[in-house]
Amino acid sequence: MKVTIKLFAGFRENRFRVEERDLPPGFTVADLLRELGINEPELGVALINARHVLPGQELHDGEVISLFPKVGGG
Amino acid sequence: MFSEEQIERYSRHIILKEVGGKGQKRLLNGKVLIIGAGALGSPAALYLAAAGVGMIGIADSDVVELSNLQRQIIHHSGDLGIAKVESARQKMEAVNPDVKVNTHQLWIGADNILEIISNYDFVIDGTDNFAAKFLINDACVMAGIPYSHAGILHFIGQTMTILPNQSPCYRCVFPEPPPPNTIPTCSQAGVIGVLPGVIGSIQATEAIKFLLGVGELLTGRLLVYDAEELDFQTVPFDRNPNCPVCGDNPVITDLRDEPEAMNVCDLV
């Protein structure tokens, strides 16, 4: 299945801004974080098609997932 | 009763049917605390003062530094080295002499936050570290004081309004601070200077709407702003029954400082 991955802020560093990946069925948000080398506690919000999801959520063909880090500046 | 000068000063508010004379009176009787006289606090403080919010508290322990001025627009080049709360007070009073400014030049911690926030109707979180953000959330939830959360980094910002025990709190969405050193600070990652102008102004909007009792507050949804793509997303959230502070069986019942979660933009 093809999934579009959008990364924000520091998550882009040494990775990418947006990329389409072919992932195996049943792949979850947590699996994707592992594959990208992002530690789960760094994750602020994960959105699939603009809806908030938890790391256990499975991805599906054609979805767009956006990953934002926690932001603590001010 | 308004003075002639006040009628003129607030005329563009008074002619709005959502504000009117009654609403402007509410603003003049309103008390808002801004924690952090930095990038988010700057626009929030200036707009609240201009709007005629009668009492504005401003809390910060820092002094103005040169690297602040790219985004902390309430501080000017001539203010270097002076306390941020003092610099902010001068600007707010210059904008609007109707406003009484309370300065709190101290580090807000578990030992003093409840006492300070109890004097205000609404709190704006303009702090620059996770420890303070979690502390403000927990204190406002425990004290039942509405507040506006926000955070900024790089080109992204987020904000959400919390009505304690009615709408989801910050911990409903983010139960714990990130482990130390996992998230870069503003000084490591940088922040585009105009970004907090947008987010801090939204926080001031929420404070004013709350005082007026008009419109829909940004509750139950997190607004995520990506300045690079100029994209706003509002992400709906429900209250989390397992929330450690406002859930069905809260495990956080006392305030505590989380110094390991400090992520200070200015001091690093």
CSV table of C-alpha atoms in Angstrom, one decimal:
chain,number,residue,atom,x,y,z
A,1,MET,CA,0.0,0.0,0.0
A,2,LYS,CA,1.1,3.5,-0.8
A,3,VAL,CA,1.1,6.1,2.0
A,4,THR,CA,2.2,9.7,1.8
A,5,ILE,CA,4.3,10.8,4.8
A,6,LYS,CA,4.6,14.5,5.8
A,7,LEU,CA,7.2,15.5,8.4
A,8,PHE,CA,7.3,18.8,10.3
A,9,ALA,CA,10.0,20.9,12.0
A,10,GLY,CA,12.9,18.9,13.4
A,11,PHE,CA,11.5,15.6,12.1
A,12,ARG,CA,12.6,16.7,8.6
A,13,GLU,CA,16.2,16.9,9.6
A,14,ASN,CA,18.2,14.2,7.8
A,15,ARG,CA,14.9,12.7,6.6
A,16,PHE,CA,12.5,14.5,4.2
A,17,ARG,CA,9.6,16.8,4.1
A,18,VAL,CA,7.2,14.7,2.1
A,19,GLU,CA,7.6,11.2,0.7
A,20,GLU,CA,5.4,8.5,-0.7
A,21,ARG,CA,6.3,5.0,0.7
A,22,ASP,CA,5.2,1.5,-0.2
A,23,LEU,CA,4.4,-0.1,3.2
A,24,PRO,CA,3.3,-3.7,4.0
A,25,PRO,CA,-0.4,-4.2,5.1
A,26,GLY,CA,-1.0,-3.9,8.8
A,27,PHE,CA,1.8,-1.3,9.2
A,28,THR,CA,1.1,1.0,12.1
A,29,VAL,CA,2.0,4.5,13.0
A,30,ALA,CA,4.4,3.1,15.7
A,31,ASP,CA,6.0,0.9,13.0
A,32,LEU,CA,6.5,3.9,10.8
A,33,LEU,CA,8.1,5.9,13.7
A,34,ARG,CA,10.5,3.0,14.2
A,35,GLU,CA,11.3,2.9,10.5
A,36,LEU,CA,11.9,6.6,10.5
A,37,GLY,CA,14.1,6.5,13.6
A,38,ILE,CA,11.7,8.8,15.6
A,39,ASN,CA,11.3,8.0,19.3
A,40,GLU,CA,7.7,7.8,20.3
A,41,PRO,CA,8.1,10.3,23.2
A,42,GLU,CA,9.3,12.9,20.7
A,43,LEU,CA,6.0,12.7,18.8
A,44,GLY,CA,3.6,15.5,19.4
A,45,VAL,CA,0.6,14.7,17.2
A,46,ALA,CA,0.2,12.2,14.4
A,47,LEU,CA,-2.6,13.0,11.9
A,48,ILE,CA,-4.0,10.7,9.3
A,49,ASN,CA,-6.0,12.7,6.7
A,50,ALA,CA,-6.1,15.5,9.3
A,51,ARG,CA,-7.6,13.3,12.0
A,52,HIS,CA,-5.7,12.6,15.2
A,53,VAL,CA,-4.5,9.0,15.6
A,54,LEU,CA,-2.6,7.1,18.3
A,55,PRO,CA,0.6,5.2,17.5
A,56,GLY,CA,-1.3,1.8,17.4
A,57,GLN,CA,-3.3,3.0,14.4
A,58,GLU,CA,-2.9,1.0,11.2
A,59,LEU,CA,-2.2,2.8,8.0
A,60,HIS,CA,-4.2,2.2,4.8
A,61,ASP,CA,-3.6,2.6,1.1
A,62,GLY,CA,-3.8,6.2,-0.1
A,63,GLU,CA,-3.7,7.8,3.3
A,64,VAL,CA,-1.6,10.9,4.2
A,65,ILE,CA,0.1,10.8,7.6
A,66,SER,CA,1.5,14.0,9.1
A,67,LEU,CA,3.9,13.7,12.0
A,68,PHE,CA,4.5,16.8,14.3
A,69,PRO,CA,7.1,16.9,17.1
A,70,LYS,CA,6.2,18.3,20.5
A,71,VAL,CA,6.6,22.0,20.5
A,72,GLY,CA,7.6,23.7,23.7
A,73,GLY,CA,8.9,27.1,22.6
A,74,GLY,CA,7.3,30.4,23.3
B,1,MET,CA,-19.3,55.3,33.1
B,2,PHE,CA,-16.9,55.8,30.3
B,3,SER,CA,-14.9,59.1,30.0
B,4,GLU,CA,-15.1,61.0,26.7
B,5,GLU,CA,-11.6,59.7,25.9
B,6,GLN,CA,-12.6,56.1,26.6
B,7,ILE,CA,-15.6,56.4,24.3
B,8,GLU,CA,-13.3,57.6,21.6
B,9,ARG,CA,-10.5,55.1,22.3
B,10,TYR,CA,-12.8,52.1,22.3
B,11,SER,CA,-15.2,53.4,19.7
B,12,ARG,CA,-14.4,50.6,17.2
B,13,HIS,CA,-15.2,48.0,19.9
B,14,ILE,CA,-18.3,49.8,21.1
B,15,ILE,CA,-19.9,49.9,17.7
B,16,LEU,CA,-19.5,46.1,17.3
B,17,LYS,CA,-22.7,44.5,18.4
B,18,GLU,CA,-20.7,41.6,19.9
B,19,VAL,CA,-18.9,44.0,22.2
B,20,GLY,CA,-20.8,47.3,22.7
B,21,GLY,CA,-20.5,49.4,25.9
B,22,LYS,CA,-21.3,46.4,28.0
B,23,GLY,CA,-18.6,44.2,26.5
B,24,GLN,CA,-16.0,47.0,26.7
B,25,LYS,CA,-16.9,47.3,30.4
B,26,ARG,CA,-16.3,43.6,30.8
B,27,LEU,CA,-12.9,44.0,29.2
B,28,LEU,CA,-12.0,46.9,31.5
B,29,ASN,CA,-13.1,44.7,34.5
B,30,GLY,CA,-11.2,41.7,33.1
B,31,LYS,CA,-8.0,40.2,34.6
B,32,VAL,CA,-5.6,38.2,32.5
B,33,LEU,CA,-2.3,36.8,33.4
B,34,ILE,CA,0.4,36.3,30.8
B,35,ILE,CA,3.1,33.8,31.9
B,36,GLY,CA,6.2,34.5,29.8
B,37,ALA,CA,7.0,38.0,28.4
B,38,GLY,CA,8.7,36.4,25.4
B,39,ALA,CA,7.7,35.7,21.8
B,40,LEU,CA,4.1,34.6,22.5
B,41,GLY,CA,3.6,37.0,25.4
B,42,SER,CA,4.7,40.1,23.4
B,43,PRO,CA,1.8,40.3,20.9
B,44,ALA,CA,-0.7,39.0,23.5
B,45,ALA,CA,0.3,41.7,26.0
B,46,LEU,CA,0.2,44.5,23.4
B,47,TYR,CA,-3.2,43.5,22.1
B,48,LEU,CA,-4.8,42.9,25.5
B,49,ALA,CA,-3.5,46.3,26.6
B,50,ALA,CA,-4.8,48.0,23.4
B,51,ALA,CA,-8.2,46.3,23.9
B,52,GLY,CA,-8.5,47.8,27.4
B,53,VAL,CA,-8.3,44.6,29.5
B,54,GLY,CA,-8.3,46.3,32.9
B,55,MET,CA,-5.7,44.2,34.7
B,56,ILE,CA,-2.9,42.4,33.0
B,57,GLY,CA,-0.4,40.4,35.0
B,58,ILE,CA,2.9,39.6,33.3
B,59,ALA,CA,5.3,37.0,34.8
B,60,ASP,CA,8.9,36.3,33.7
B,61,SER,CA,12.2,36.1,35.5
B,62,ASP,CA,14.4,37.0,32.6
B,63,VAL,CA,16.0,40.2,31.4
B,64,VAL,CA,15.9,41.4,27.7
B,65,GLU,CA,18.7,40.0,25.6
B,66,LEU,CA,19.7,40.9,22.0
B,67,SER,CA,18.7,37.5,20.6
B,68,ASN,CA,15.2,38.1,21.9
B,69,LEU,CA,14.5,41.0,19.7
B,70,GLN,CA,14.0,39.1,16.4
B,71,ARG,CA,10.6,37.9,17.7
B,72,GLN,CA,9.8,39.4,21.1
B,73,ILE,CA,8.3,42.6,19.8
B,74,ILE,CA,7.3,44.2,23.1
B,75,HIS,CA,11.0,44.7,23.9
B,76,HIS,CA,13.0,47.3,22.1
B,77,SER,CA,16.7,47.8,21.5
B,78,GLY,CA,16.9,50.3,24.3
B,79,ASP,CA,15.6,47.7,26.8
B,80,LEU,CA,18.6,45.4,26.8
B,81,GLY,CA,19.5,44.2,30.3
B,82,ILE,CA,16.3,45.3,31.9
B,83,ALA,CA,13.7,42.9,33.4
B,84,LYS,CA,11.3,41.7,30.7
B,85,VAL,CA,8.3,42.3,32.9
B,86,GLU,CA,9.4,45.9,33.4
B,87,SER,CA,10.0,46.4,29.7
B,88,ALA,CA,6.6,44.9,29.0
B,89,ARG,CA,4.9,47.0,31.6
B,90,GLN,CA,6.2,50.2,30.1
B,91,LYS,CA,5.0,49.4,26.6
B,92,MET,CA,1.5,48.3,27.8
B,93,GLU,CA,1.1,51.4,29.9
B,94,ALA,CA,2.3,53.5,26.9
B,95,VAL,CA,-0.3,51.8,24.7
B,96,ASN,CA,-3.1,52.3,27.1
B,97,PRO,CA,-3.0,54.2,30.5
B,98,ASP,CA,-6.4,52.5,31.4
B,99,VAL,CA,-4.5,49.3,32.0
B,100,LYS,CA,-3.2,48.3,35.4
B,101,VAL,CA,-0.1,46.1,34.9
B,102,ASN,CA,1.0,43.7,37.7
B,103,THR,CA,4.6,42.5,37.2
B,104,HIS,CA,5.7,39.2,38.6
B,105,GLN,CA,9.5,39.1,38.2
B,106,LEU,CA,10.0,35.5,39.3
B,107,TRP,CA,10.2,32.0,38.1
B,108,ILE,CA,6.7,30.4,38.2
B,109,GLY,CA,7.0,27.2,40.0
B,110,ALA,CA,4.9,24.6,41.9
B,111,ASP,CA,5.2,26.6,45.1
B,112,ASN,CA,3.8,29.9,43.8
B,113,ILE,CA,1.7,29.3,40.7
B,114,LEU,CA,-1.7,28.7,42.4
B,115,GLU,CA,-1.4,31.8,44.5
B,116,ILE,CA,-0.6,34.0,41.4
B,117,ILE,CA,-3.2,32.6,39.0
B,118,SER,CA,-6.0,32.8,41.6
B,119,ASN,CA,-6.1,36.6,41.1
B,120,TYR,CA,-7.0,36.3,37.4
B,121,ASP,CA,-9.9,35.3,35.2
B,122,PHE,CA,-7.8,33.8,32.3
B,123,VAL,CA,-4.2,32.7,31.9
B,124,ILE,CA,-2.1,32.8,28.7
B,125,ASP,CA,0.7,30.3,28.6
B,126,GLY,CA,3.5,32.1,26.7
B,127,THR,CA,6.3,30.0,28.3
B,128,ASP,CA,9.2,28.4,26.4
B,129,ASN,CA,9.6,25.1,28.1
B,130,PHE,CA,7.7,21.9,28.7
B,131,ALA,CA,8.1,22.0,32.5
B,132,ALA,CA,6.2,25.3,32.7
B,133,LYS,CA,3.6,24.2,30.1
B,134,PHE,CA,2.7,21.1,32.1
B,135,LEU,CA,2.8,23.0,35.4
B,136,ILE,CA,0.4,25.7,34.1
B,137,ASN,CA,-2.0,23.1,32.8
B,138,ASP,CA,-2.1,21.2,36.0
B,139,ALA,CA,-2.4,24.4,38.1
B,140,CYS,CA,-5.2,25.9,35.9
B,141,VAL,CA,-7.1,22.5,35.9
B,142,MET,CA,-6.8,22.2,39.7
B,143,ALA,CA,-7.8,25.8,40.2
B,144,GLY,CA,-10.6,25.8,37.6
B,145,ILE,CA,-9.1,28.8,35.7
B,146,PRO,CA,-9.5,28.8,31.9
B,147,TYR,CA,-6.3,29.2,29.9
B,148,SER,CA,-4.7,29.3,26.5
B,149,HIS,CA,-1.9,26.8,25.8
B,150,ALA,CA,0.6,27.5,22.9
B,151,GLY,CA,3.9,26.2,21.7
B,152,ILE,CA,6.2,27.2,18.8
B,153,LEU,CA,9.2,25.8,17.2
B,154,HIS,CA,10.9,26.2,13.8
B,155,PHE,CA,8.0,27.1,11.4
B,156,ILE,CA,5.2,25.4,13.3
B,157,GLY,CA,3.0,26.5,16.2
B,158,GLN,CA,0.1,25.1,18.1
B,159,THR,CA,-2.5,26.5,20.4
B,160,MET,CA,-5.6,25.2,22.3
B,161,THR,CA,-7.9,26.7,24.9
B,162,ILE,CA,-8.7,24.8,28.0
B,163,LEU,CA,-11.9,25.2,30.1
B,164,PRO,CA,-11.0,23.0,33.1
B,165,ASN,CA,-13.3,20.0,33.6
B,166,GLN,CA,-15.3,21.0,30.6
B,167,SER,CA,-12.9,20.6,27.7
B,168,PRO,CA,-9.9,18.4,27.1
B,169,CYS,CA,-6.7,19.7,28.8
B,170,TYR,CA,-3.1,19.8,27.5
B,171,ARG,CA,-2.4,16.4,29.3
B,172,CYS,CA,-5.5,14.8,27.6
B,173,VAL,CA,-3.5,15.3,24.4
B,174,PHE,CA,0.0,15.1,25.6
B,175,PRO,CA,0.1,13.1,28.9
B,176,GLU,CA,3.8,13.6,29.7
B,177,PRO,CA,6.6,16.0,28.8
B,178,PRO,CA,9.1,14.6,26.3
B,179,PRO,CA,12.3,13.1,27.8
B,180,PRO,CA,15.1,15.6,28.3
B,181,ASN,CA,17.2,16.3,25.2
B,182,THR,CA,14.9,14.7,22.8
B,183,ILE,CA,13.3,17.9,21.5
B,184,PRO,CA,15.7,20.6,20.3
B,185,THR,CA,15.3,24.0,21.9
B,186,CYS,CA,14.5,27.2,20.0
B,187,SER,CA,18.1,28.2,20.2
B,188,GLN,CA,19.2,24.9,18.6
B,189,ALA,CA,16.4,24.6,16.1
B,190,GLY,CA,15.5,28.2,15.6
B,191,VAL,CA,12.1,29.8,15.3
B,192,ILE,CA,10.9,32.1,12.5
B,193,GLY,CA,10.2,35.4,14.2
B,194,VAL,CA,6.8,36.2,12.9
B,195,LEU,CA,5.3,32.8,13.9
B,196,PRO,CA,4.6,33.8,17.6
B,197,GLY,CA,2.9,36.9,16.3
B,198,VAL,CA,0.2,34.7,14.8
B,199,ILE,CA,-0.1,32.3,17.7
B,200,GLY,CA,0.2,34.9,20.5
B,201,SER,CA,-2.4,37.0,18.8
B,202,ILE,CA,-4.8,34.0,18.7
B,203,GLN,CA,-4.2,33.5,22.4
B,204,ALA,CA,-5.1,37.2,23.0
B,205,THR,CA,-8.2,36.6,20.8
B,206,GLU,CA,-9.3,33.7,23.0
B,207,ALA,CA,-8.8,35.8,26.2
B,208,ILE,CA,-10.9,38.6,24.9
B,209,LYS,CA,-13.6,36.2,23.6
B,210,PHE,CA,-13.7,34.5,27.0
B,211,LEU,CA,-14.0,37.9,28.8
B,212,LEU,CA,-16.7,39.0,26.4
B,213,GLY,CA,-18.5,35.6,26.4
B,214,VAL,CA,-18.8,35.7,22.6
B,215,GLY,CA,-18.1,33.1,19.9
B,216,GLU,CA,-16.7,29.7,20.1
B,217,LEU,CA,-13.5,29.2,22.0
B,218,LEU,CA,-10.7,26.9,20.7
B,219,THR,CA,-11.7,24.1,23.0
B,220,GLY,CA,-11.7,20.5,22.2
B,221,ARG,CA,-9.4,21.1,19.2
B,222,LEU,CA,-5.8,21.8,18.7
B,223,LEU,CA,-4.9,24.4,16.1
B,224,VAL,CA,-1.7,23.5,14.3
B,225,TYR,CA,-0.1,26.2,12.1
B,226,ASP,CA,2.5,25.5,9.6
B,227,ALA,CA,3.9,28.8,8.5
B,228,GLU,CA,6.1,27.3,5.8
B,229,GLU,CA,3.2,25.9,3.9
B,230,LEU,CA,0.8,28.5,5.3
B,231,ASP,CA,-1.5,25.8,6.5
B,232,PHE,CA,-3.9,25.8,9.5
B,233,GLN,CA,-5.3,22.6,10.7
B,234,THR,CA,-7.7,22.2,13.6
B,235,VAL,CA,-7.6,18.7,15.1
B,236,PRO,CA,-10.5,17.7,17.2
B,237,PHE,CA,-9.8,16.0,20.6
B,238,ASP,CA,-12.0,14.5,23.2
B,239,ARG,CA,-11.4,14.6,26.9
B,240,ASN,CA,-9.2,11.6,27.8
B,241,PRO,CA,-10.8,9.5,30.6
B,242,ASN,CA,-7.3,8.3,31.4
B,243,CYS,CA,-5.9,11.9,31.6
B,244,PRO,CA,-3.5,12.0,34.6
B,245,VAL,CA,-4.9,15.4,35.7
B,246,CYS,CA,-8.5,15.8,34.6
B,247,GLY,CA,-9.5,12.1,33.9
B,248,ASP,CA,-11.8,9.9,35.8
B,249,ASN,CA,-9.1,8.8,38.3
B,250,PRO,CA,-6.4,11.5,38.3
B,251,VAL,CA,-3.0,10.5,39.5
B,252,ILE,CA,-1.7,14.0,39.6
B,253,THR,CA,-3.2,15.7,42.6
B,254,ASP,CA,-0.3,17.8,43.7
B,255,LEU,CA,1.7,20.3,41.7
B,256,ARG,CA,5.4,19.5,41.2
B,257,ASP,CA,8.1,21.0,39.1
B,258,GLU,CA,9.6,18.9,36.4
B,259,PRO,CA,13.1,20.4,36.0
B,260,GLU,CA,14.2,17.6,33.8
B,261,ALA,CA,11.7,18.8,31.2
B,262,MET,CA,13.1,22.3,31.0
B,263,ASN,CA,13.7,23.3,27.5
B,264,VAL,CA,14.5,26.9,27.7
B,265,CYS,CA,14.7,28.9,24.5
B,266,ASP,CA,16.5,31.9,25.9
B,267,LEU,CA,18.8,30.5,28.5
B,268,VAL,CA,20.5,27.6,26.7
